Amino acid sequence: FDVEVARNTVGVNFYGTLAVMDAFLPAMERTGSRPRCVNVCSMAGKLGRYPPHMKQRFVGAVRDRDQDQLKRLVEDFIADVETDTYAQKGWPRQTYGISKAAEIASTFVAAEEYGHGENPIFVAACCPGWCRTDMAGPRAPKSAEEGADTPFWLACENSSVVGAMHKRFVQNRQELAWGE
């Protein structure tokens, strides 16, 4: 992949999600109706393949509740792609996965920021699984409808089980370990 692919992928998956959250979460906080934000992410965003120093940058941004750290992180990735040094610096060779790792981290930062106070917002990230769509193709094992189950469940179900999924990464209605 080249720098344009990196910019476009990060632009849609990370910056696009961040822009939507920045636009809607403040207004949702004022509704008084127990709002929810469910971001559709991907298993490709799990940090298991990252070297410790890179994993720490993502986890550190979440710990510090700092979207600007995440922006610097993805901009470093784009710059490293442009200079063809990304592999030597420990970035996985998958733009999509990096953009999704940043999206999950950004979701967790928003969960910390908006999950408290008088009208806390439920915020979670989820993976629909590999679904038969235009992007994934016909060989994927799940239908789009099956993939929609967990996001719909997180957005609509009223239960303590769902409530416990705040600031979690979820697939098949189960919490996943993001940092592993």
mmCIF file of N, CA, C and O in Angstrom, residues 32-101:
data_model
loop_
_atom_site.group_PDB
_atom_site.id
_atom_site.type_symbol
_atom_site.label_atom_id
_atom_site.label_comp_id
_atom_site.label_asym_id
_atom_site.label_seq_id
_atom_site.Cartn_x
_atom_site.Cartn_y
_atom_site.Cartn_z
ATOM 1 N N GLY A 32 -30.939 13.470 27.900
ATOM 2 C CA GLY A 32 -31.570 12.916 29.089
ATOM 3 C C GLY A 32 -32.231 11.577 28.849
ATOM 4 O O GLY A 32 -33.042 11.124 29.648
ATOM 5 N N SER A 33 -31.898 10.894 27.783
ATOM 6 C CA SER A 33 -32.598 9.653 27.428
ATOM 7 C C SER A 33 -31.691 8.427 27.403
ATOM 8 O O SER A 33 -31.971 7.481 26.691
ATOM 9 N N ARG A 34 -30.610 8.439 28.173
ATOM 10 C CA ARG A 34 -29.657 7.311 28.194
ATOM 11 C C ARG A 34 -29.197 6.942 26.785
ATOM 12 O O ARG A 34 -29.396 5.825 26.306
ATOM 13 N N PRO A 35 -28.565 7.871 26.100
ATOM 14 C CA PRO A 35 -28.139 7.628 24.715
ATOM 15 C C PRO A 35 -27.017 6.591 24.622
ATOM 16 O O PRO A 35 -26.336 6.298 25.605
ATOM 17 N N ARG A 36 -26.851 6.091 23.402
ATOM 18 C CA ARG A 36 -25.818 5.078 23.142
ATOM 19 C C ARG A 36 -25.075 5.410 21.858
ATOM 20 O O ARG A 36 -25.661 5.896 20.899
ATOM 21 N N CYS A 37 -23.813 5.089 21.883
ATOM 22 C CA CYS A 37 -22.951 5.213 20.708
ATOM 23 C C CYS A 37 -22.269 3.866 20.517
ATOM 24 O O CYS A 37 -21.533 3.416 21.397
ATOM 25 N N VAL A 38 -22.517 3.226 19.396
ATOM 26 C CA VAL A 38 -21.928 1.927 19.090
ATOM 27 C C VAL A 38 -21.155 2.073 17.789
ATOM 28 O O VAL A 38 -21.737 2.317 16.736
ATOM 29 N N ASN A 39 -19.845 1.942 17.868
ATOM 30 C CA ASN A 39 -19.003 2.055 16.681
ATOM 31 C C ASN A 39 -18.659 0.675 16.142
ATOM 32 O O ASN A 39 -18.225 -0.206 16.885
ATOM 33 N N VAL A 40 -18.860 0.497 14.849
ATOM 34 C CA VAL A 40 -18.575 -0.770 14.198
ATOM 35 C C VAL A 40 -17.104 -0.770 13.787
ATOM 36 O O VAL A 40 -16.685 0.017 12.933
ATOM 37 N N CYS A 41 -16.359 -1.629 14.421
ATOM 38 C CA CYS A 41 -14.913 -1.707 14.221
ATOM 39 C C CYS A 41 -14.570 -3.056 13.586
ATOM 40 O O CYS A 41 -15.341 -3.556 12.778
ATOM 41 N N SER A 42 -13.452 -3.639 13.965
ATOM 42 C CA SER A 42 -13.033 -4.902 13.362
ATOM 43 C C SER A 42 -12.016 -5.603 14.250
ATOM 44 O O SER A 42 -11.236 -4.953 14.952
ATOM 45 N N MET A 43 -12.025 -6.925 14.181
ATOM 46 C CA MET A 43 -10.989 -7.723 14.864
ATOM 47 C C MET A 43 -9.604 -7.334 14.365
ATOM 48 O O MET A 43 -8.625 -7.515 15.068
ATOM 49 N N ALA A 44 -9.528 -6.805 13.162
ATOM 50 C CA ALA A 44 -8.236 -6.369 12.621
ATOM 51 C C ALA A 44 -7.621 -5.273 13.475
ATOM 52 O O ALA A 44 -6.421 -5.018 13.391
ATOM 53 N N GLY A 45 -8.422 -4.624 14.336
ATOM 54 C CA GLY A 45 -7.930 -3.570 15.209
ATOM 55 C C GLY A 45 -7.411 -4.041 16.547
ATOM 56 O O GLY A 45 -7.013 -3.225 17.382
ATOM 57 N N LYS A 46 -7.391 -5.356 16.783
ATOM 58 C CA LYS A 46 -6.824 -5.866 18.037
ATOM 59 C C LYS A 46 -5.309 -5.631 18.034
ATOM 60 O O LYS A 46 -4.673 -5.647 16.989
ATOM 61 N N LEU A 47 -4.762 -5.419 19.204
ATOM 62 C CA LEU A 47 -3.353 -5.036 19.316
ATOM 63 C C LEU A 47 -2.384 -6.202 19.471
ATOM 64 O O LEU A 47 -1.190 -5.991 19.678
ATOM 65 N N GLY A 48 -2.852 -7.415 19.340
ATOM 66 C CA GLY A 48 -2.020 -8.588 19.572
ATOM 67 C C GLY A 48 -0.765 -8.674 18.725
ATOM 68 O O GLY A 48 0.251 -9.205 19.172
ATOM 69 N N ARG A 49 -0.794 -8.154 17.504
ATOM 70 C CA ARG A 49 0.366 -8.269 16.597
ATOM 71 C C ARG A 49 1.351 -7.125 16.743
ATOM 72 O O ARG A 49 2.371 -7.104 16.070
ATOM 73 N N TYR A 50 1.041 -6.180 17.597
ATOM 74 C CA TYR A 50 1.880 -4.988 17.721
ATOM 75 C C TYR A 50 3.029 -5.233 18.695
ATOM 76 O O TYR A 50 2.846 -5.908 19.709
ATOM 77 N N PRO A 51 4.194 -4.662 18.408
ATOM 78 C CA PRO A 51 5.274 -4.746 19.387
ATOM 79 C C PRO A 51 4.900 -3.927 20.631
ATOM 80 O O PRO A 51 4.067 -3.010 20.547
ATOM 81 N N PRO A 52 5.490 -4.253 21.777
ATOM 82 C CA PRO A 52 5.101 -3.577 23.022
ATOM 83 C C PRO A 52 5.141 -2.048 22.952
ATOM 84 O O PRO A 52 4.233 -1.387 23.466
ATOM 85 N N HIS A 53 6.140 -1.472 22.321
ATOM 86 C CA HIS A 53 6.232 -0.005 22.294
ATOM 87 C C HIS A 53 5.077 0.619 21.500
ATOM 88 O O HIS A 53 4.590 1.690 21.835
ATOM 89 N N MET A 54 4.620 -0.070 20.475
ATOM 90 C CA MET A 54 3.524 0.442 19.661
ATOM 91 C C MET A 54 2.193 0.239 20.389
ATOM 92 O O MET A 54 1.343 1.134 20.421
ATOM 93 N N LYS A 55 2.015 -0.934 20.982
ATOM 94 C CA LYS A 55 0.807 -1.218 21.752
ATOM 95 C C LYS A 55 0.648 -0.181 22.864
ATOM 96 O O LYS A 55 -0.450 0.315 23.111
ATOM 97 N N GLN A 56 1.745 0.173 23.504
ATOM 98 C CA GLN A 56 1.698 1.131 24.603
ATOM 99 C C GLN A 56 1.219 2.505 24.144
ATOM 100 O O GLN A 56 0.566 3.216 24.899
ATOM 101 N N ARG A 57 1.530 2.882 22.928
ATOM 102 C CA ARG A 57 1.060 4.182 22.428
ATOM 103 C C ARG A 57 -0.466 4.219 22.327
ATOM 104 O O ARG A 57 -1.092 5.211 22.685
ATOM 105 N N PHE A 58 -1.068 3.143 21.852
ATOM 106 C CA PHE A 58 -2.529 3.076 21.777
ATOM 107 C C PHE A 58 -3.135 3.044 23.178
ATOM 108 O O PHE A 58 -4.035 3.821 23.495
ATOM 109 N N VAL A 59 -2.640 2.138 24.009
ATOM 110 C CA VAL A 59 -3.176 1.981 25.365
ATOM 111 C C VAL A 59 -2.946 3.253 26.179
ATOM 112 O O VAL A 59 -3.814 3.668 26.944
ATOM 113 N N GLY A 60 -1.802 3.892 25.986
ATOM 114 C CA GLY A 60 -1.504 5.133 26.701
ATOM 115 C C GLY A 60 -2.465 6.254 26.357
ATOM 116 O O GLY A 60 -2.880 7.023 27.228
ATOM 117 N N ALA A 61 -2.843 6.348 25.103
ATOM 118 C CA ALA A 61 -3.804 7.378 24.691
ATOM 119 C C ALA A 61 -5.157 7.145 25.359
ATOM 120 O O ALA A 61 -5.824 8.093 25.778
ATOM 121 N N VAL A 62 -5.557 5.880 25.468
ATOM 122 C CA VAL A 62 -6.820 5.564 26.149
ATOM 123 C C VAL A 62 -6.693 5.894 27.636
ATOM 124 O O VAL A 62 -7.565 6.549 28.208
ATOM 125 N N ARG A 63 -5.610 5.454 28.248
ATOM 126 C CA ARG A 63 -5.391 5.733 29.672
ATOM 127 C C ARG A 63 -5.405 7.230 29.956
ATOM 128 O O ARG A 63 -5.995 7.680 30.936
ATOM 129 N N ASP A 64 -4.781 8.004 29.061
ATOM 130 C CA ASP A 64 -4.703 9.459 29.237
ATOM 131 C C ASP A 64 -5.959 10.184 28.740
ATOM 132 O O ASP A 64 -6.031 11.409 28.846
ATOM 133 N N ARG A 65 -6.900 9.432 28.158
ATOM 134 C CA ARG A 65 -8.140 10.011 27.615
ATOM 135 C C ARG A 65 -7.827 11.125 26.620
ATOM 136 O O ARG A 65 -8.365 12.219 26.690
ATOM 137 N N ASP A 66 -6.961 10.820 25.671
ATOM 138 C CA ASP A 66 -6.397 11.861 24.822
ATOM 139 C C ASP A 66 -6.540 11.533 23.335
ATOM 140 O O ASP A 66 -5.739 10.791 22.764
ATOM 141 N N GLN A 67 -7.577 12.110 22.712
ATOM 142 C CA GLN A 67 -7.780 11.920 21.276
ATOM 143 C C GLN A 67 -6.618 12.515 20.475
ATOM 144 O O GLN A 67 -6.277 12.001 19.401
ATOM 145 N N ASP A 68 -6.002 13.588 20.981
ATOM 146 C CA ASP A 68 -4.879 14.194 20.259
ATOM 147 C C ASP A 68 -3.690 13.246 20.179
ATOM 148 O O ASP A 68 -2.974 13.233 19.175
ATOM 149 N N GLN A 69 -3.469 12.436 21.211
ATOM 150 C CA GLN A 69 -2.406 11.418 21.142
ATOM 151 C C GLN A 69 -2.702 10.437 20.013
ATOM 152 O O GLN A 69 -1.787 10.018 19.296
ATOM 153 N N LEU A 70 -3.964 10.067 19.877
ATOM 154 C CA LEU A 70 -4.329 9.141 18.799
ATOM 155 C C LEU A 70 -4.125 9.786 17.440
ATOM 156 O O LEU A 70 -3.659 9.133 16.503
ATOM 157 N N LYS A 71 -4.461 11.059 17.323
ATOM 158 C CA LYS A 71 -4.226 11.761 16.058
ATOM 159 C C LYS A 71 -2.736 11.778 15.724
ATOM 160 O O LYS A 71 -2.350 11.526 14.569
ATOM 161 N N ARG A 72 -1.894 12.063 16.711
ATOM 162 C CA ARG A 72 -0.440 12.048 16.460
ATOM 163 C C ARG A 72 0.027 10.653 16.066
ATOM 164 O O ARG A 72 0.877 10.494 15.184
ATOM 165 N N LEU A 73 -0.535 9.654 16.707
ATOM 166 C CA LEU A 73 -0.170 8.275 16.420
ATOM 167 C C LEU A 73 -0.472 7.921 14.965
ATOM 168 O O LEU A 73 0.398 7.402 14.255
ATOM 169 N N VAL A 74 -1.677 8.213 14.495
ATOM 170 C CA VAL A 74 -2.012 7.870 13.104
ATOM 171 C C VAL A 74 -1.250 8.751 12.118
ATOM 172 O O VAL A 74 -0.896 8.285 11.023
ATOM 173 N N GLU A 75 -0.980 9.990 12.483
ATOM 174 C CA GLU A 75 -0.170 10.844 11.602
ATOM 175 C C GLU A 75 1.267 10.337 11.530
ATOM 176 O O GLU A 75 1.894 10.414 10.471
ATOM 177 N N ASP A 76 1.795 9.801 12.627
ATOM 178 C CA ASP A 76 3.120 9.171 12.592
ATOM 179 C C ASP A 76 3.116 7.976 11.640
ATOM 180 O O ASP A 76 4.057 7.781 10.870
ATOM 181 N N PHE A 77 2.041 7.182 11.713
ATOM 182 C CA PHE A 77 1.926 6.039 10.806
ATOM 183 C C PHE A 77 1.935 6.504 9.350
ATOM 184 O O PHE A 77 2.682 5.975 8.520
ATOM 185 N N ILE A 78 1.125 7.489 9.027
ATOM 186 C CA ILE A 78 1.060 7.994 7.652
ATOM 187 C C ILE A 78 2.427 8.516 7.203
ATOM 188 O O ILE A 78 2.877 8.227 6.087
ATOM 189 N N ALA A 79 3.106 9.255 8.076
ATOM 190 C CA ALA A 79 4.449 9.760 7.741
ATOM 191 C C ALA A 79 5.424 8.610 7.526
ATOM 192 O O ALA A 79 6.272 8.661 6.615
ATOM 193 N N ASP A 80 5.314 7.560 8.338
ATOM 194 C CA ASP A 80 6.201 6.408 8.191
ATOM 195 C C ASP A 80 5.909 5.627 6.910
ATOM 196 O O ASP A 80 6.818 5.068 6.294
ATOM 197 N N VAL A 81 4.643 5.612 6.493
ATOM 198 C CA VAL A 81 4.312 4.993 5.204
ATOM 199 C C VAL A 81 4.927 5.822 4.081
ATOM 200 O O VAL A 81 5.519 5.279 3.139
ATOM 201 N N GLU A 82 4.798 7.140 4.196
ATOM 202 C CA GLU A 82 5.324 8.029 3.152
ATOM 203 C C GLU A 82 6.832 7.866 2.970
ATOM 204 O O GLU A 82 7.339 7.910 1.855
ATOM 205 N N THR A 83 7.562 7.636 4.074
ATOM 206 C CA THR A 83 9.016 7.453 4.001
ATOM 207 C C THR A 83 9.412 5.979 3.907
ATOM 208 O O THR A 83 10.600 5.663 3.928
ATOM 209 N N ASP A 84 8.416 5.098 3.812
ATOM 210 C CA ASP A 84 8.625 3.653 3.720
ATOM 211 C C ASP A 84 9.449 3.109 4.887
ATOM 212 O O ASP A 84 10.295 2.234 4.723
ATOM 213 N N THR A 85 9.182 3.641 6.070
ATOM 214 C CA THR A 85 9.873 3.170 7.280
ATOM 215 C C THR A 85 8.909 2.538 8.275
ATOM 216 O O THR A 85 9.309 2.204 9.391
ATOM 217 N N TYR A 86 7.651 2.373 7.889
ATOM 218 C CA TYR A 86 6.637 1.897 8.837
ATOM 219 C C TYR A 86 6.957 0.496 9.368
ATOM 220 O O TYR A 86 6.788 0.235 10.561
ATOM 221 N N ALA A 87 7.418 -0.407 8.538
ATOM 222 C CA ALA A 87 7.698 -1.770 8.990
ATOM 223 C C ALA A 87 8.854 -1.785 9.995
ATOM 224 O O ALA A 87 8.774 -2.452 11.029
ATOM 225 N N GLN A 88 9.905 -1.022 9.712
ATOM 226 C CA GLN A 88 11.048 -0.970 10.615
ATOM 227 C C GLN A 88 10.671 -0.374 11.971
ATOM 228 O O GLN A 88 11.294 -0.667 12.977
ATOM 229 N N LYS A 89 9.642 0.471 11.983
ATOM 230 C CA LYS A 89 9.223 1.116 13.231
ATOM 231 C C LYS A 89 8.190 0.300 14.004
ATOM 232 O O LYS A 89 7.739 0.715 15.062
ATOM 233 N N GLY A 90 7.827 -0.866 13.477
ATOM 234 C CA GLY A 90 6.948 -1.764 14.211
ATOM 235 C C GLY A 90 5.485 -1.740 13.829
ATOM 236 O O GLY A 90 4.676 -2.435 14.449
ATOM 237 N N TRP A 91 5.129 -0.957 12.818
ATOM 238 C CA TRP A 91 3.732 -0.940 12.387
ATOM 239 C C TRP A 91 3.406 -2.232 11.666
ATOM 240 O O TRP A 91 4.192 -2.693 10.842
ATOM 241 N N PRO A 92 2.251 -2.822 11.925
ATOM 242 C CA PRO A 92 1.823 -3.973 11.120
ATOM 243 C C PRO A 92 1.668 -3.534 9.660
ATOM 244 O O PRO A 92 1.439 -2.365 9.374
ATOM 245 N N ARG A 93 1.754 -4.461 8.769
ATOM 246 C CA ARG A 93 1.654 -4.152 7.336
ATOM 247 C C ARG A 93 0.209 -4.206 6.864
ATOM 248 O O ARG A 93 -0.105 -4.850 5.869
ATOM 249 N N GLN A 94 -0.663 -3.515 7.600
ATOM 250 C CA GLN A 94 -2.071 -3.508 7.246
ATOM 251 C C GLN A 94 -2.693 -2.174 7.663
ATOM 252 O O GLN A 94 -2.956 -1.930 8.830
ATOM 253 N N THR A 95 -2.912 -1.319 6.700
ATOM 254 C CA THR A 95 -3.503 -0.008 6.964
ATOM 255 C C THR A 95 -4.880 -0.131 7.615
ATOM 256 O O THR A 95 -5.205 0.602 8.545
ATOM 257 N N TYR A 96 -5.687 -1.050 7.129
ATOM 258 C CA TYR A 96 -7.033 -1.235 7.662
ATOM 259 C C TYR A 96 -6.981 -1.531 9.168
ATOM 260 O O TYR A 96 -7.701 -0.934 9.966
ATOM 261 N N GLY A 97 -6.130 -2.471 9.569
ATOM 262 C CA GLY A 97 -6.024 -2.844 10.974
ATOM 263 C C GLY A 97 -5.571 -1.690 11.853
ATOM 264 O O GLY A 97 -6.075 -1.500 12.966
ATOM 265 N N ILE A 98 -4.628 -0.914 11.371
ATOM 266 C CA ILE A 98 -4.146 0.238 12.139
ATOM 267 C C ILE A 98 -5.262 1.266 12.301
ATOM 268 O O ILE A 98 -5.473 1.814 13.388
ATOM 269 N N SER A 99 -6.008 1.508 11.233
ATOM 270 C CA SER A 99 -7.112 2.468 11.318
ATOM 271 C C SER A 99 -8.180 1.982 12.289
ATOM 272 O O SER A 99 -8.778 2.782 13.020
ATOM 273 N N LYS A 100 -8.421 0.689 12.320
ATOM 274 C CA LYS A 100 -9.427 0.132 13.222
ATOM 275 C C LYS A 100 -8.929 0.103 14.671
ATOM 276 O O LYS A 100 -9.714 0.297 15.604
ATOM 277 N N ALA A 101 -7.636 -0.118 14.884
ATOM 278 C CA ALA A 101 -7.083 -0.034 16.245
ATOM 279 C C ALA A 101 -7.257 1.379 16.790
ATOM 280 O O ALA A 101 -7.644 1.575 17.951
#
